[in-house]
Coordinates of C-alpha atoms and ligand atoms in Angstrom, one line a residue:
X1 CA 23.4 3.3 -17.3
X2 CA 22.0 5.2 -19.8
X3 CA 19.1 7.5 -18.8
X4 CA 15.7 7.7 -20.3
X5 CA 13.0 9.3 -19.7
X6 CA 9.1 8.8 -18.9
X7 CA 6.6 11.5 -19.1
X8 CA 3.6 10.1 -16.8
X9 CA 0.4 11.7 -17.1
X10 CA -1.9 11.2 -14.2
X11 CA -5.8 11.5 -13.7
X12 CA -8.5 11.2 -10.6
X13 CA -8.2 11.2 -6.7
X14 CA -5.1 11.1 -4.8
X15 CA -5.1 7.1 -5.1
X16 CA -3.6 8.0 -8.4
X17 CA -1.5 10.9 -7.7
X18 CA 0.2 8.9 -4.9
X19 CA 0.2 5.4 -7.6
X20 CA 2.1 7.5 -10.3
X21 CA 4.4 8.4 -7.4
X22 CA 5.3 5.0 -6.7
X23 CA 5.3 4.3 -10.7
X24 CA 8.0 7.0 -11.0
X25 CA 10.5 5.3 -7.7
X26 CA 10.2 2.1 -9.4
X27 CA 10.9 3.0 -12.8
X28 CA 13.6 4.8 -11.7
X29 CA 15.5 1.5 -11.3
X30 CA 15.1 0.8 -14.4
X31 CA 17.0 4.0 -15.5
X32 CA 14.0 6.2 -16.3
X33 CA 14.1 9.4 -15.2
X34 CA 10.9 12.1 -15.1
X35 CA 10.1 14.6 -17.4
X36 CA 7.5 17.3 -17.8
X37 CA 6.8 17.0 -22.1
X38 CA 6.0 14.2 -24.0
X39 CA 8.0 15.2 -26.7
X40 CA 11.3 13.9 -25.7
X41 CA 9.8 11.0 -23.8
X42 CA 10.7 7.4 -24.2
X43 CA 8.0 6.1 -22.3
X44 CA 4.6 8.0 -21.8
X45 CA 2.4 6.2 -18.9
X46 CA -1.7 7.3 -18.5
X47 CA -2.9 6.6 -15.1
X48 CA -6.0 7.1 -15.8
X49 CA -9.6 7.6 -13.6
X50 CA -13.0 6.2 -14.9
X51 CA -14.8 7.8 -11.9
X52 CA -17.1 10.0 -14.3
X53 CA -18.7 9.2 -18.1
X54 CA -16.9 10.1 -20.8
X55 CA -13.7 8.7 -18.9
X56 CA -13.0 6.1 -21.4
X57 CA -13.9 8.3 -24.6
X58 CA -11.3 11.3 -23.0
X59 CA -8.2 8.4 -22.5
X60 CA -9.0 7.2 -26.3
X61 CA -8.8 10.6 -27.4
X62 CA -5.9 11.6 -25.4
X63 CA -4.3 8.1 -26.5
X64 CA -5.3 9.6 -30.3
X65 CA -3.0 12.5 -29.9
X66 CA -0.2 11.1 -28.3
X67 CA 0.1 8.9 -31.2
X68 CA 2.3 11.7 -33.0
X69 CA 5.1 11.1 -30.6
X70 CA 4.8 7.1 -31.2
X71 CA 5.0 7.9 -35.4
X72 CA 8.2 10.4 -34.6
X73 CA 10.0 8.1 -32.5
X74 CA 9.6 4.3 -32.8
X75 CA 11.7 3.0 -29.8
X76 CA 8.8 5.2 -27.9
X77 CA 6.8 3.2 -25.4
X78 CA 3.1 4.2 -24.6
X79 CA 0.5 2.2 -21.7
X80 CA -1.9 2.7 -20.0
X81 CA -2.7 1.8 -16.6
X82 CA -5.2 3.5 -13.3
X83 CA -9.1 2.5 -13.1
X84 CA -9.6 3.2 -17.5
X85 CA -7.4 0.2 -17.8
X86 CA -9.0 -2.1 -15.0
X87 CA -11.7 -1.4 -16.6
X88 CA -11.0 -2.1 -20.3
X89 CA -7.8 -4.0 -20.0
X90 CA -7.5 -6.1 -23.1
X91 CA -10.2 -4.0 -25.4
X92 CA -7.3 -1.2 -25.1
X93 CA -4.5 -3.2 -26.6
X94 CA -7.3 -4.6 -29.2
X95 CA -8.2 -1.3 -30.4
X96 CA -4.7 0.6 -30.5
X97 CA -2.6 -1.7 -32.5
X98 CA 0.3 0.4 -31.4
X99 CA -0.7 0.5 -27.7
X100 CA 2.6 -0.9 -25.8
X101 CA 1.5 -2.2 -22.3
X102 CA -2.1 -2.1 -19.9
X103 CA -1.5 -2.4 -16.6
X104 CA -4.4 -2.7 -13.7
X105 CA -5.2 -1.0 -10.2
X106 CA -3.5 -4.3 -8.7
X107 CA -0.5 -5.0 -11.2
X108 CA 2.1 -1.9 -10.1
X109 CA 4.3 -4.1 -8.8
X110 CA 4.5 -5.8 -12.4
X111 CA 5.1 -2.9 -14.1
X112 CA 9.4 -3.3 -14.3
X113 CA 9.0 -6.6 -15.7
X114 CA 6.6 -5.4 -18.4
X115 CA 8.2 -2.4 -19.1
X116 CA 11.5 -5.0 -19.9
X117 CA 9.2 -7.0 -21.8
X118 CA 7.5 -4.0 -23.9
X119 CA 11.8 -3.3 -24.5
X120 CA 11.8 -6.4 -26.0
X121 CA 8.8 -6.0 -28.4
X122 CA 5.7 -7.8 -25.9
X123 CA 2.4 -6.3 -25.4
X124 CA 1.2 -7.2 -22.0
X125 CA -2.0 -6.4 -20.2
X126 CA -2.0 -7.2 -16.5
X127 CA -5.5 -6.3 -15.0
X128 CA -5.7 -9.6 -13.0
X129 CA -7.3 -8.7 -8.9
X130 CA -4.5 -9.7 -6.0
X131 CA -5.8 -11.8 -3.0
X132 CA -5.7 -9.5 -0.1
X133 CA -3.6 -11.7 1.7
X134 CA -0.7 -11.2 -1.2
X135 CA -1.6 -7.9 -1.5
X136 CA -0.6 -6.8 1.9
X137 CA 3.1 -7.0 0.8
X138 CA 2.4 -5.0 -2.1
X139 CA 1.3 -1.3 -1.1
X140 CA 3.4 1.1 -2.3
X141 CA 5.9 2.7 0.2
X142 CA 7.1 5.6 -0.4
X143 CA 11.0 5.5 0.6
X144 CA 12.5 8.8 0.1
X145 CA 10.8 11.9 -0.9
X146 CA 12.1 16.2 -0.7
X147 CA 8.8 17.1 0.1
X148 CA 7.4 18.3 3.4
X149 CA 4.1 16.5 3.3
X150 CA 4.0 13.0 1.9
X151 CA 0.8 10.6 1.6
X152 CA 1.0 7.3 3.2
X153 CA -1.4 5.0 1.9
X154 CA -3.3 2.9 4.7
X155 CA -6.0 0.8 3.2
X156 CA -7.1 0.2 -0.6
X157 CA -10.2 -0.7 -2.5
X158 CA -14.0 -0.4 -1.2
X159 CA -16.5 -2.8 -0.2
X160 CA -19.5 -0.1 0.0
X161 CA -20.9 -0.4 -3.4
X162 CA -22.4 2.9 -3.5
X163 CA -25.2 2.4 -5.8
X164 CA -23.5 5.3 -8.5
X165 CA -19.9 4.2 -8.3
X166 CA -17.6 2.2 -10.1
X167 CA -14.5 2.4 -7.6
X168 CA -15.5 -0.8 -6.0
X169 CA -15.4 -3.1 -9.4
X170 CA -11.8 -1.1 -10.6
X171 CA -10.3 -0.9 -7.7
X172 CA -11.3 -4.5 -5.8
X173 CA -12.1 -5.1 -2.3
X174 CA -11.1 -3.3 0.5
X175 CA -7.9 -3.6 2.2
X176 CA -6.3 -2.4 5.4
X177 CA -2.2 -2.2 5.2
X178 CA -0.4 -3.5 8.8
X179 CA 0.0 -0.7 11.3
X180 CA 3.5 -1.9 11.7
X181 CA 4.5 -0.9 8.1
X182 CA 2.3 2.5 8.0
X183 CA 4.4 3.4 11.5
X184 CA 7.6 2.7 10.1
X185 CA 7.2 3.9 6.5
X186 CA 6.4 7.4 8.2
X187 CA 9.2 7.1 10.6
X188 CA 11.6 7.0 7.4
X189 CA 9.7 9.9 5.6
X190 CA 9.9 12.0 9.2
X191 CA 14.0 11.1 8.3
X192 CA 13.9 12.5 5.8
X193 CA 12.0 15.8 6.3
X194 CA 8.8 15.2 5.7
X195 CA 6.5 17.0 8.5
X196 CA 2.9 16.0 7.5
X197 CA 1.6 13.0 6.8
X198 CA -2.0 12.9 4.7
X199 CA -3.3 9.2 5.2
X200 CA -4.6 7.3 2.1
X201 CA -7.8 5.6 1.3
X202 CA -10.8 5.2 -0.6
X203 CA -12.3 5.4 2.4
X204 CA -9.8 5.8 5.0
X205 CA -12.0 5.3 8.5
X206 CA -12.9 1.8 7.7
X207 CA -9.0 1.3 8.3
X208 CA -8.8 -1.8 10.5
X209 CA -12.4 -2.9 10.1
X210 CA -11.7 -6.2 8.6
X211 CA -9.0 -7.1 10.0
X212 CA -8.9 -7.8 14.1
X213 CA -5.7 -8.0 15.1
X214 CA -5.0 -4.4 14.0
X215 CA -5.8 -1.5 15.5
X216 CA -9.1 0.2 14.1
X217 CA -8.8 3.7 12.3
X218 CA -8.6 6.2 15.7
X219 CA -6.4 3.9 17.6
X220 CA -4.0 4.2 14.7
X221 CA -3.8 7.9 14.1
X222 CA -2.9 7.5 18.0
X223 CA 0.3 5.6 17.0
X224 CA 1.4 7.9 14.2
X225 CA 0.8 11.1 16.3
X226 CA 3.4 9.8 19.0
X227 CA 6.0 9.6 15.6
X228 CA 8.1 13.1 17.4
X229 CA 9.4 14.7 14.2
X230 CA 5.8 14.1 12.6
X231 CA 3.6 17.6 13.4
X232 CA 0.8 17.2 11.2
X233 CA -2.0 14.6 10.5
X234 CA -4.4 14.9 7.6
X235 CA -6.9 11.9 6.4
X236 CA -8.4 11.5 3.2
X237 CA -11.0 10.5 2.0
X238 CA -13.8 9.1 5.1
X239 CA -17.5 7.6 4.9
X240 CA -19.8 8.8 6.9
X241 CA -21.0 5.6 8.2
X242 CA -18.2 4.5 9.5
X243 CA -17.1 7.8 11.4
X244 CA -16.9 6.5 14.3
X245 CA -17.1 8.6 18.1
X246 CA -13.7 7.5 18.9
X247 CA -12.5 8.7 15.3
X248 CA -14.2 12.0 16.3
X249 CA -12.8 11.9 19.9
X250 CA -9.5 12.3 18.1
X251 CA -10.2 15.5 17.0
X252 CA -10.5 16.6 20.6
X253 CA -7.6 15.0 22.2
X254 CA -4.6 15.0 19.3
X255 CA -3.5 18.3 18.7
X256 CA -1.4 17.0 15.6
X257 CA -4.6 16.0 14.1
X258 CA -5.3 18.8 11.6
X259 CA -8.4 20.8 12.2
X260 CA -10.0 19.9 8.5
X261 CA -12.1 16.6 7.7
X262 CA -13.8 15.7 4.0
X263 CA -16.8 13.8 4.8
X264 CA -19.0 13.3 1.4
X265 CA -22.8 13.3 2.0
X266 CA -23.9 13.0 -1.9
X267 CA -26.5 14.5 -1.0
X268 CA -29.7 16.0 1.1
X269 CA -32.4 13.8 0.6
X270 CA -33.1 10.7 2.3
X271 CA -34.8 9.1 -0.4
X272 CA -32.1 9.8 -2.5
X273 CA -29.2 8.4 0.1
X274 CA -31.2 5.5 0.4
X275 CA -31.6 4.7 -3.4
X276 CA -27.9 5.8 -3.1
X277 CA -27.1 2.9 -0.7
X278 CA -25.3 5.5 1.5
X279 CA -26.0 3.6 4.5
X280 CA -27.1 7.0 6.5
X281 CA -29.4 9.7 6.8
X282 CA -29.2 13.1 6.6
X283 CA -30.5 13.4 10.4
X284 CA -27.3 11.0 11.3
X285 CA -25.3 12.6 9.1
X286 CA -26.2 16.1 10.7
X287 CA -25.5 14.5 14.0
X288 CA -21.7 13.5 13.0
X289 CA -21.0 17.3 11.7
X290 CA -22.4 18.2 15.3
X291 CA -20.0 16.2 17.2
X292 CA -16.8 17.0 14.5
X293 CA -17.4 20.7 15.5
X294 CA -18.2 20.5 19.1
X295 CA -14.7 18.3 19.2
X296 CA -12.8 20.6 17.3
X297 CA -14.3 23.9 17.1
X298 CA -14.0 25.9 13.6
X299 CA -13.4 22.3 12.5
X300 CA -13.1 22.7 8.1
X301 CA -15.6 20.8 6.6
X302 CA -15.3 19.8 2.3
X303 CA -17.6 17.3 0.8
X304 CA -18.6 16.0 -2.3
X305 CA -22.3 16.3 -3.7
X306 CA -24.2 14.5 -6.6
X307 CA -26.9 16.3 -8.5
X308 CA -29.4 14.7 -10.7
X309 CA -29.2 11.0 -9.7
X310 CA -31.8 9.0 -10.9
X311 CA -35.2 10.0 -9.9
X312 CA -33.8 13.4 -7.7
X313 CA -37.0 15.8 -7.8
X314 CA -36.4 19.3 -7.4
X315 CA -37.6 18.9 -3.7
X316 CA -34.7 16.3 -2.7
X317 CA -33.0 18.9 -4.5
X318 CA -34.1 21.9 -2.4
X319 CA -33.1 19.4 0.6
X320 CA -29.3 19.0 -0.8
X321 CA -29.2 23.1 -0.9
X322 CA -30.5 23.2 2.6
X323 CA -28.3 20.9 3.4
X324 CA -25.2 22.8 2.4
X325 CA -26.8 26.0 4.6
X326 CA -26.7 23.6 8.1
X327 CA -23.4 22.3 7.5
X328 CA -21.7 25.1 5.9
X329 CA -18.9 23.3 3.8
X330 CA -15.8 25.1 3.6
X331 CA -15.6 23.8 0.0
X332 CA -17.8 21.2 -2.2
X333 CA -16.5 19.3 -4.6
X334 CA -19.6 18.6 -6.8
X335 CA -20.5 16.4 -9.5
X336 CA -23.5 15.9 -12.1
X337 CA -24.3 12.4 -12.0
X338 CA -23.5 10.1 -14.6
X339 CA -24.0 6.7 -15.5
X340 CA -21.3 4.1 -15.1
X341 CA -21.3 0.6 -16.6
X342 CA -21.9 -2.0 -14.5
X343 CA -23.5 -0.3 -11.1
X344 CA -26.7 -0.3 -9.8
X345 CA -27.4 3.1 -11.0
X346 CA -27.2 2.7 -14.3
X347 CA -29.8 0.5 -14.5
X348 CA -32.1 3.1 -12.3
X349 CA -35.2 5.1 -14.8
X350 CA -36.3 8.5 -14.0
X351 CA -32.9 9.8 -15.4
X352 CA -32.7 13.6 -14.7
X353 CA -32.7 15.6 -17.9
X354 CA -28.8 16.7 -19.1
X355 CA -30.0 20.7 -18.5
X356 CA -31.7 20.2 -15.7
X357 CA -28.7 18.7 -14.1
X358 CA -26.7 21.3 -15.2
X359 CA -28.8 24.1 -14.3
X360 CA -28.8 22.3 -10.0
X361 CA -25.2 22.0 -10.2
X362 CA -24.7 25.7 -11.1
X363 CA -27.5 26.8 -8.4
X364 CA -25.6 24.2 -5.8
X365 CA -22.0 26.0 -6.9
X366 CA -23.2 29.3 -6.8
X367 CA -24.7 28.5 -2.8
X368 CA -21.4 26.9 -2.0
X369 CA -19.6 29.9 -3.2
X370 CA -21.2 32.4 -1.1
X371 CA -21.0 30.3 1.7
X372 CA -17.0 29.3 1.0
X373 CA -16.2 33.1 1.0
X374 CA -18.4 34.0 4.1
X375 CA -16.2 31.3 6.4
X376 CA -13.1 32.6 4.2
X377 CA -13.7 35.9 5.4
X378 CA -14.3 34.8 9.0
X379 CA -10.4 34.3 8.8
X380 CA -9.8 37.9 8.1
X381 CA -7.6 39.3 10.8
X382 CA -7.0 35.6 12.7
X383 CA -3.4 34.5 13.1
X384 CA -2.6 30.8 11.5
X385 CA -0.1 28.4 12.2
X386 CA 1.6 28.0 8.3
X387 CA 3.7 24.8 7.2
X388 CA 5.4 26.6 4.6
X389 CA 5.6 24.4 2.1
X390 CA 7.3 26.4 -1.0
X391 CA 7.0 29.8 -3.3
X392 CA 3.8 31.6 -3.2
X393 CA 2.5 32.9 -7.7
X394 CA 3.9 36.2 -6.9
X395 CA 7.2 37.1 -6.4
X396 CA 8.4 37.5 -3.1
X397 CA 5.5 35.6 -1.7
X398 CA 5.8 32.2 0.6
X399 CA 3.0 29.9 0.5
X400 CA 1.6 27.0 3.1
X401 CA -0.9 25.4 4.4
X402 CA -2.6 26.3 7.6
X403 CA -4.1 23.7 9.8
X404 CA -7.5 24.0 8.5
X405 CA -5.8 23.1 5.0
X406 CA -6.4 26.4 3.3
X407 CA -3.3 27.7 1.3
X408 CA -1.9 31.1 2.9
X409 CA 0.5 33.2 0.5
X410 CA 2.2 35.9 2.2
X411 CA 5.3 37.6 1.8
X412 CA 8.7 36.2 3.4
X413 CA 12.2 35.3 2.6
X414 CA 12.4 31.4 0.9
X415 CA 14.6 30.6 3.8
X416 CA 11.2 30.0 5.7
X417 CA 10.7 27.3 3.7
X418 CA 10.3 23.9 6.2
X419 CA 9.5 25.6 9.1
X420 CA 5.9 26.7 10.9
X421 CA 5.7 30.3 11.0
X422 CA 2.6 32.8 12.8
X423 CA 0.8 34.5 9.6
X424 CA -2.1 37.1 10.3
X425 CA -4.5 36.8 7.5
X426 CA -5.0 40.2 5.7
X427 CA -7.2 39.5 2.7
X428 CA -9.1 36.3 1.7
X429 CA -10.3 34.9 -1.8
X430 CA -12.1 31.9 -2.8
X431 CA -9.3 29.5 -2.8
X432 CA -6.9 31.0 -1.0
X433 CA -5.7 33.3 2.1
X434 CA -2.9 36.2 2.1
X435 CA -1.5 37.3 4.9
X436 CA 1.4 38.6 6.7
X437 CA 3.7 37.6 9.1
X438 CA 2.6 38.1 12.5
Ligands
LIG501 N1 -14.5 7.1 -1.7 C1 -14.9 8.4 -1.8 C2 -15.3 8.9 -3.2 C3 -14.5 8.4 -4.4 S1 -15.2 9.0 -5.9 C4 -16.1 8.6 -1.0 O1 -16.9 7.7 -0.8 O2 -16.4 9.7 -0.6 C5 -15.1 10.8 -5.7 C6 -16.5 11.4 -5.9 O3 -16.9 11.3 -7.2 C7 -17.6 10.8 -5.1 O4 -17.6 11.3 -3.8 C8 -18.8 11.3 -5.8 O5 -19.2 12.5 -5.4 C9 -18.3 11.4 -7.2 N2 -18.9 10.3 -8.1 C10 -18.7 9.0 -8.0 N3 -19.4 8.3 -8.9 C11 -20.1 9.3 -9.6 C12 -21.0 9.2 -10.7 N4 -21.3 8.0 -11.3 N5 -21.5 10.4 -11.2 C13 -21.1 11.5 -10.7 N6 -20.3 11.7 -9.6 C14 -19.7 10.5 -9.1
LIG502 FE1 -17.5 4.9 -4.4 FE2 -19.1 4.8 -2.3 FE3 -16.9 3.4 -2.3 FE4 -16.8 6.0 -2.1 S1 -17.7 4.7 -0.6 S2 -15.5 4.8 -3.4 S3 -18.5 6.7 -3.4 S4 -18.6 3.1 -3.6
LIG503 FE1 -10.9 7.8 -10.4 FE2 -10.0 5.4 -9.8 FE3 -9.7 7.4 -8.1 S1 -11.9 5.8 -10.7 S2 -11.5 8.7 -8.5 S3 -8.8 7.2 -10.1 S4 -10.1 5.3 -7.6

């Protein structure tokens, strides 16, 4: 068979990262292989995020300059698929003439057939929802991989409706994949080297919720920590509301369990997680870090925080800064708020000015930077357990992830690659740690 090849360009959370992944094993059978430039590519793929404005306007635009290849090369195919395309499915054909295929956050599995059919000259857009019974048969499995640590997807979609976001209307209803098939997908990986698993979900500890004969989210971390060749667990991403005491109990009793948790608060201020439609407060959320660090102590905390949601004063503002102080994030991922079509938000007055919003995120960052390099340096002089997962930027160097998750570069021979190895820490930076073998 005659190889071609597909350049796939990929956007947003791990959802997608782990999609295109999938996208790139399936097209594979249809004799595509991967490559890193558009410019010899005879199929270009977006997987696209709408998470943030100015999603839609940035795949247009990105969709503008690709266009070049299309003019140099007309066998080329070009679609689009991810949340952008749920979201605008046949408008996207409608306004790029020479647009070849739209596919939705439910339609992967479609994706050989309409690739064949795009061969053949058809434009299709596929953005249709899958019934959650039907789609239990169509998660993606990952069936071989060369990596060390792999993510397994366990559950899809969200019910929460978080009063900002638009993941719930592009990504559909929430989902939980049989424990069954998550058990045995990581048994093959484990076969074939891998030695972490990260699980997979928009929000990952409602795993099991809907769904009573299966087990709920603790019982099955349980399961895949009995998996021998398996060493580490991560999760990815969880709601507060549903982090559960026996989720937390985990912490304490499996060591494979990975000492690092990402657990979003949005924000500080009541009123604000109420208008939010969080479903906590910060006093119950306060109370779940407590627990997380008395189970696992030195526990790695991340989050996510909004800034300048509608009607945010500068005191629920203060109480978002002071919030970061008590729970001392090891990093913050954090976001100016922005209007998305469709959600409860939008339709919210009392919009925050643009500068003002930008001038609390860069007071928020600058806090979470100091406090990301005061627990960095706590590290200075620990020793920590390193997967090493590959080269480290500077020559010579190894690089890994230690159990709280933070990347360790240190000097050692390649041949270390695969295997755990004792690094004292030496020197620490924002991002990363160095260190040296111990
Ligand atoms: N399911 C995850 C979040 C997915 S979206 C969770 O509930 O934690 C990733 C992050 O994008 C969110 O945590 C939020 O901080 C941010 N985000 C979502 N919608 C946003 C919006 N309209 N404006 C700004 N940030 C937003
Ligand atoms: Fe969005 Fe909220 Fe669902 Fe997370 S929990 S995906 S923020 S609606
Ligand atoms: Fe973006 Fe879709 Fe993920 S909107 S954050 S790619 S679920």
């Amino acid at each position: 068979m005659l190889s071609k090849r597909l350049y796939i360009e990929t956007f947003g959370c791990q959802m997608n990262v782990s999609d295109s992944e999938r996208i790139v094993t399936m097209l594979a059978d249809l004799g595509y292989r991967p490559t890193s430039t558009p410019s010899d590519a005879d199929m270009i793929l977006l997987n696209t995020c709408s998470v943030r404005g100015g999603a839609e306007e940035k795949v247009y635009r990105r969709l503008a300059n690709l266009r070049v290849f299309k003019k140099r090369n007309k066998h080329l195919l070009v679609g689009v698929g991810g949340c952008v395309a749920q979201q605008e499915g046949e408008e996207l054909l409608k306004r790029l003439p020479w647009l070849d295929l739209v596919f939705g956050t439910h339609n992967l599995h479609l994706l050989p057939e309409m690739v064949a059919a795009a061969e053949g000259g058809e434009r299709r857009c596929e953005t249709d929802f899958i019934d959650n019974d039907q789609r239990l048969d169509l998660f993606p499995v990952t069936k071989t991989t060369s990596r060390l640590s792999s993510f397994v997807t366990v559950m899809q979609g969200c019910n929460n409706f978080c009063s900002y976001c638009i993941v719930p209307y592009v990504r559909g209803r929430e989902i939980s994949r049989r424990s069954d098939d998550i058990v045995n997908e990581i048994r093959v990986l484990t076969n074939a080297g891998v030695r972490e698993v990260v699980l997979l979900g928009q929000n990952v500890n409602s795993y099991g919720l809907n769904t009573p004969n299966e087990p709920g989210f603790a019982e099955l971390i349980g399961k895949i920590a009995e998996i021998q060749d398996l060493h580490r667990i991560r999760f990815s991403t969880s709601h507060p509301k549903d982090m559960s005491d026996e989720l937390i109990n985990c912490f304490r009793e499996i060591p494979k369990l990975c000492g690092q948790i990402q657990l979003p608060a949005q924000s500080g201020s009541n009123r604000i997680l109420q208008a939010m439609n969080r479903g906590y407060t910060r006093e119950t959320y306060l109370e779940k870090i407590r627990k997380l660090k008395a189970a696992r102590p030195g526990i790695a905390i991340t989050g996510d925080m909004i800034v300048g949601f509608p009607g945010e004063t500068e005191e629920d503002f203060e109480q978002t800064l002071s919030l970061l102080e008590e729970v001392r994030y090891i990093d913050l991922f954090s976001f100016v708020y922005s209007a998305r079509p469709g959600t409860a938000a939008a339709e919210m007055a009392d919009e925050v000015e643009r500068e003002e919003k930008q001038r609390r995120l860069e007071r928020l960052q600058h806090l979470q930077k100091n406090i990301t390099m005061e627990i960095q340096s706590e590290y200075l002089g620990s020793v920590q357990s390193v997967l090493v997962e590959g080269e480290g930027k500077r020559s010579g160097q190894i690089s890994g992830k230690a159990d709280n998750g933070r990347t360790v570069n240190f000097a050692g021979d390649k041949k270390l690659i695969g295997s755990f190895v004792e690094v004292r820490i030496t020197n620490v930076f924002q991002n990363s740690l160095l260190g040296e073998i111990a």
